[in-house]
């Protein structure tokens, strides 16, 4: 049996200042209670810690529920009060050629850049694990 779902507009936000004891399950549970939505509607990243040991957590959520959480401004999670920051929508970008403003159906570019890191533009690793200086492959090609 195949499931058919309606497209749902999503909002993105980030939680800042989580402590080392916060778990993803605890954070998602709090988001579900405040946003009044289902856990299956949430898309999250991992909790990443800064050098000051404060966690940052990225969340994508249905827009109506995300607006409730963003309006709250902060959430008490464990021992800390995490700040909620709204994230701007990313522009369209096709993953194969890395050009912006369109997706596959409109791509006329023959160049395949799908194996390159989004951060530094080199092959062999993903942006999530990249600590190199950020550089734009497209800008360097256009300047040459």
PDB file of C-alpha atoms in Angstrom:
ATOM      1  CA  UNK A   1       0.000   0.000   0.000  1.00  0.00           C
ATOM      2  CA  UNK A   2       1.368   3.418  -0.944  1.00  0.00           C
ATOM      3  CA  UNK A   3       0.821   6.475   1.210  1.00  0.00           C
ATOM      4  CA  UNK A   4      -0.257   9.715  -0.423  1.00  0.00           C
ATOM      5  CA  UNK A   5       0.458  12.896   1.470  1.00  0.00           C
ATOM      6  CA  UNK A   6      -0.221  16.532   0.804  1.00  0.00           C
ATOM      7  CA  UNK A   7       2.747  18.850   0.512  1.00  0.00           C
ATOM      8  CA  UNK A   8       3.229  20.816   3.694  1.00  0.00           C
ATOM      9  CA  UNK A   9       4.995  24.145   3.936  1.00  0.00           C
ATOM     10  CA  UNK A  10       7.856  23.851   6.431  1.00  0.00           C
ATOM     11  CA  UNK A  11       9.516  26.349   8.722  1.00  0.00           C
ATOM     12  CA  UNK A  12      13.091  26.026   9.955  1.00  0.00           C
ATOM     13  CA  UNK A  13      14.479  27.144  13.257  1.00  0.00           C
ATOM     14  CA  UNK A  14      17.504  26.582  15.421  1.00  0.00           C
ATOM     15  CA  UNK A  15      17.723  26.033  19.171  1.00  0.00           C
ATOM     16  CA  UNK A  16      20.811  27.540  20.819  1.00  0.00           C
ATOM     17  CA  UNK A  17      22.429  27.141  24.236  1.00  0.00           C
ATOM     18  CA  UNK A  18      21.512  23.510  24.931  1.00  0.00           C
ATOM     19  CA  UNK A  19      23.575  21.835  27.656  1.00  0.00           C
ATOM     20  CA  UNK A  20      25.615  18.627  27.366  1.00  0.00           C
ATOM     21  CA  UNK A  21      22.880  16.585  29.085  1.00  0.00           C
ATOM     22  CA  UNK A  22      20.187  17.380  26.511  1.00  0.00           C
ATOM     23  CA  UNK A  23      19.192  14.444  24.324  1.00  0.00           C
ATOM     24  CA  UNK A  24      17.553  14.593  20.915  1.00  0.00           C
ATOM     25  CA  UNK A  25      14.537  12.695  22.281  1.00  0.00           C
ATOM     26  CA  UNK A  26      14.094  15.226  25.093  1.00  0.00           C
ATOM     27  CA  UNK A  27      14.357  18.193  22.708  1.00  0.00           C
ATOM     28  CA  UNK A  28      11.962  16.658  20.154  1.00  0.00           C
ATOM     29  CA  UNK A  29       9.494  15.836  22.953  1.00  0.00           C
ATOM     30  CA  UNK A  30       9.470  19.454  24.090  1.00  0.00           C
ATOM     31  CA  UNK A  31       9.055  20.713  20.505  1.00  0.00           C
ATOM     32  CA  UNK A  32       6.112  18.343  19.950  1.00  0.00           C
ATOM     33  CA  UNK A  33       4.376  19.547  23.143  1.00  0.00           C
ATOM     34  CA  UNK A  34       4.836  23.248  22.396  1.00  0.00           C
ATOM     35  CA  UNK A  35       4.171  23.039  18.645  1.00  0.00           C
ATOM     36  CA  UNK A  36       1.211  20.662  19.056  1.00  0.00           C
ATOM     37  CA  UNK A  37       2.240  18.412  16.181  1.00  0.00           C
ATOM     38  CA  UNK A  38       3.399  14.826  15.571  1.00  0.00           C
ATOM     39  CA  UNK A  39       7.022  13.617  16.020  1.00  0.00           C
ATOM     40  CA  UNK A  40       6.878  12.179  12.487  1.00  0.00           C
ATOM     41  CA  UNK A  41       6.443  15.735  11.127  1.00  0.00           C
ATOM     42  CA  UNK A  42       9.838  16.840  12.475  1.00  0.00           C
ATOM     43  CA  UNK A  43      13.116  16.693  10.594  1.00  0.00           C
ATOM     44  CA  UNK A  44      16.183  17.393  12.737  1.00  0.00           C
ATOM     45  CA  UNK A  45      19.935  17.447  12.705  1.00  0.00           C
ATOM     46  CA  UNK A  46      22.327  16.346  15.426  1.00  0.00           C
ATOM     47  CA  UNK A  47      23.082  18.430  18.500  1.00  0.00           C
ATOM     48  CA  UNK A  48      26.416  20.116  17.763  1.00  0.00           C
ATOM     49  CA  UNK A  49      28.485  21.654  20.526  1.00  0.00           C
ATOM     50  CA  UNK A  50      30.529  24.839  20.316  1.00  0.00           C
ATOM     51  CA  UNK A  51      33.899  25.289  22.038  1.00  0.00           C
ATOM     52  CA  UNK A  52      31.980  26.733  25.011  1.00  0.00           C
ATOM     53  CA  UNK A  53      30.045  23.419  25.242  1.00  0.00           C
ATOM     54  CA  UNK A  54      26.693  24.958  24.363  1.00  0.00           C
ATOM     55  CA  UNK A  55      24.608  22.896  21.930  1.00  0.00           C
ATOM     56  CA  UNK A  56      22.960  23.996  18.695  1.00  0.00           C
ATOM     57  CA  UNK A  57      20.088  21.988  17.212  1.00  0.00           C
ATOM     58  CA  UNK A  58      18.473  22.456  13.779  1.00  0.00           C
ATOM     59  CA  UNK A  59      14.759  21.648  13.253  1.00  0.00           C
ATOM     60  CA  UNK A  60      12.423  21.641  10.225  1.00  0.00           C
ATOM     61  CA  UNK A  61       8.753  21.563  11.177  1.00  0.00           C
ATOM     62  CA  UNK A  62       5.312  22.313   9.630  1.00  0.00           C
ATOM     63  CA  UNK A  63       5.049  26.083   9.336  1.00  0.00           C
ATOM     64  CA  UNK A  64       2.054  26.612  11.640  1.00  0.00           C
ATOM     65  CA  UNK A  65       3.695  24.648  14.459  1.00  0.00           C
ATOM     66  CA  UNK A  66       7.104  26.226  13.822  1.00  0.00           C
ATOM     67  CA  UNK A  67       5.557  29.691  14.122  1.00  0.00           C
ATOM     68  CA  UNK A  68       4.206  28.780  17.590  1.00  0.00           C
ATOM     69  CA  UNK A  69       7.674  27.750  18.743  1.00  0.00           C
ATOM     70  CA  UNK A  70       9.380  30.775  17.174  1.00  0.00           C
ATOM     71  CA  UNK A  71       6.807  33.073  18.812  1.00  0.00           C
ATOM     72  CA  UNK A  72       7.648  31.535  22.208  1.00  0.00           C
ATOM     73  CA  UNK A  73      11.219  32.805  21.768  1.00  0.00           C
ATOM     74  CA  UNK A  74      12.765  30.159  24.022  1.00  0.00           C
ATOM     75  CA  UNK A  75      12.138  26.675  25.383  1.00  0.00           C
ATOM     76  CA  UNK A  76      13.054  25.250  28.770  1.00  0.00           C
ATOM     77  CA  UNK A  77      14.860  21.990  28.042  1.00  0.00           C
ATOM     78  CA  UNK A  78      16.397  20.210  30.995  1.00  0.00           C
ATOM     79  CA  UNK A  79      18.359  22.686  33.107  1.00  0.00           C
ATOM     80  CA  UNK A  80      18.636  25.451  30.502  1.00  0.00           C
ATOM     81  CA  UNK A  81      16.448  27.809  28.546  1.00  0.00           C
ATOM     82  CA  UNK A  82      17.311  27.375  24.869  1.00  0.00           C
ATOM     83  CA  UNK A  83      16.907  30.332  22.510  1.00  0.00           C
ATOM     84  CA  UNK A  84      14.807  29.800  19.372  1.00  0.00           C
ATOM     85  CA  UNK A  85      16.049  31.435  16.144  1.00  0.00           C
ATOM     86  CA  UNK A  86      14.084  31.437  12.899  1.00  0.00           C
ATOM     87  CA  UNK A  87      16.119  30.398   9.841  1.00  0.00           C
ATOM     88  CA  UNK A  88      15.638  31.888   6.387  1.00  0.00           C
ATOM     89  CA  UNK A  89      14.614  29.676   3.491  1.00  0.00           C
ATOM     90  CA  UNK A  90      17.427  28.545   1.216  1.00  0.00           C
ATOM     91  CA  UNK A  91      17.246  29.526  -2.469  1.00  0.00           C
ATOM     92  CA  UNK A  92      16.689  26.754  -5.000  1.00  0.00           C
ATOM     93  CA  UNK A  93      19.967  25.037  -5.933  1.00  0.00           C
ATOM     94  CA  UNK A  94      20.394  21.981  -8.109  1.00  0.00           C
ATOM     95  CA  UNK A  95      22.741  19.486  -6.423  1.00  0.00           C
ATOM     96  CA  UNK A  96      24.348  18.218  -9.662  1.00  0.00           C
ATOM     97  CA  UNK A  97      25.630  21.488 -11.132  1.00  0.00           C
ATOM     98  CA  UNK A  98      25.356  23.625  -7.936  1.00  0.00           C
ATOM     99  CA  UNK A  99      23.726  26.442  -9.931  1.00  0.00           C
ATOM    100  CA  UNK A 100      21.035  28.426  -8.139  1.00  0.00           C
ATOM    101  CA  UNK A 101      17.511  29.307  -9.165  1.00  0.00           C
ATOM    102  CA  UNK A 102      16.305  26.021 -10.633  1.00  0.00           C
ATOM    103  CA  UNK A 103      16.097  22.253 -10.175  1.00  0.00           C
ATOM    104  CA  UNK A 104      16.692  19.262 -12.454  1.00  0.00           C
ATOM    105  CA  UNK A 105      13.916  19.891 -14.989  1.00  0.00           C
ATOM    106  CA  UNK A 106      15.409  23.240 -16.059  1.00  0.00           C
ATOM    107  CA  UNK A 107      19.116  22.368 -15.918  1.00  0.00           C
ATOM    108  CA  UNK A 108      21.030  22.775 -19.189  1.00  0.00           C
ATOM    109  CA  UNK A 109      24.498  22.632 -17.609  1.00  0.00           C
ATOM    110  CA  UNK A 110      26.570  19.558 -18.555  1.00  0.00           C
ATOM    111  CA  UNK A 111      29.004  19.962 -15.623  1.00  0.00           C
ATOM    112  CA  UNK A 112      28.586  17.440 -12.804  1.00  0.00           C
ATOM    113  CA  UNK A 113      29.664  18.840  -9.418  1.00  0.00           C
ATOM    114  CA  UNK A 114      27.582  16.424  -7.322  1.00  0.00           C
ATOM    115  CA  UNK A 115      30.665  14.820  -5.705  1.00  0.00           C
ATOM    116  CA  UNK A 116      32.042  18.123  -4.394  1.00  0.00           C
ATOM    117  CA  UNK A 117      31.805  19.433  -0.844  1.00  0.00           C
ATOM    118  CA  UNK A 118      29.310  22.330  -0.538  1.00  0.00           C
ATOM    119  CA  UNK A 119      31.708  24.157   1.798  1.00  0.00           C
ATOM    120  CA  UNK A 120      35.164  23.992   0.196  1.00  0.00           C
ATOM    121  CA  UNK A 121      34.446  22.585  -3.278  1.00  0.00           C
ATOM    122  CA  UNK A 122      36.829  19.618  -3.126  1.00  0.00           C
ATOM    123  CA  UNK A 123      35.880  15.988  -3.684  1.00  0.00           C
ATOM    124  CA  UNK A 124      36.025  13.117  -1.217  1.00  0.00           C
ATOM    125  CA  UNK A 125      34.057  14.390   1.785  1.00  0.00           C
ATOM    126  CA  UNK A 126      30.780  16.034   2.812  1.00  0.00           C
ATOM    127  CA  UNK A 127      30.247  19.574   4.114  1.00  0.00           C
ATOM    128  CA  UNK A 128      29.141  18.247   7.526  1.00  0.00           C
ATOM    129  CA  UNK A 129      32.694  16.989   8.128  1.00  0.00           C
ATOM    130  CA  UNK A 130      34.551  19.874   6.436  1.00  0.00           C
ATOM    131  CA  UNK A 131      36.721  22.257   8.418  1.00  0.00           C
ATOM    132  CA  UNK A 132      38.408  23.911   5.432  1.00  0.00           C
ATOM    133  CA  UNK A 133      38.002  27.551   4.486  1.00  0.00           C
ATOM    134  CA  UNK A 134      34.723  28.190   2.641  1.00  0.00           C
ATOM    135  CA  UNK A 135      35.094  28.856  -1.059  1.00  0.00           C
ATOM    136  CA  UNK A 136      32.641  28.998  -3.938  1.00  0.00           C
ATOM    137  CA  UNK A 137      33.481  26.734  -6.886  1.00  0.00           C
ATOM    138  CA  UNK A 138      31.109  28.642  -9.161  1.00  0.00           C
ATOM    139  CA  UNK A 139      32.652  32.039  -8.330  1.00  0.00           C
ATOM    140  CA  UNK A 140      36.154  30.711  -9.025  1.00  0.00           C
ATOM    141  CA  UNK A 141      35.047  29.265 -12.386  1.00  0.00           C
ATOM    142  CA  UNK A 142      33.343  32.507 -13.412  1.00  0.00           C
ATOM    143  CA  UNK A 143      36.397  34.585 -12.426  1.00  0.00           C
ATOM    144  CA  UNK A 144      38.746  32.431 -14.520  1.00  0.00           C
TER     145      UNK A 144
END
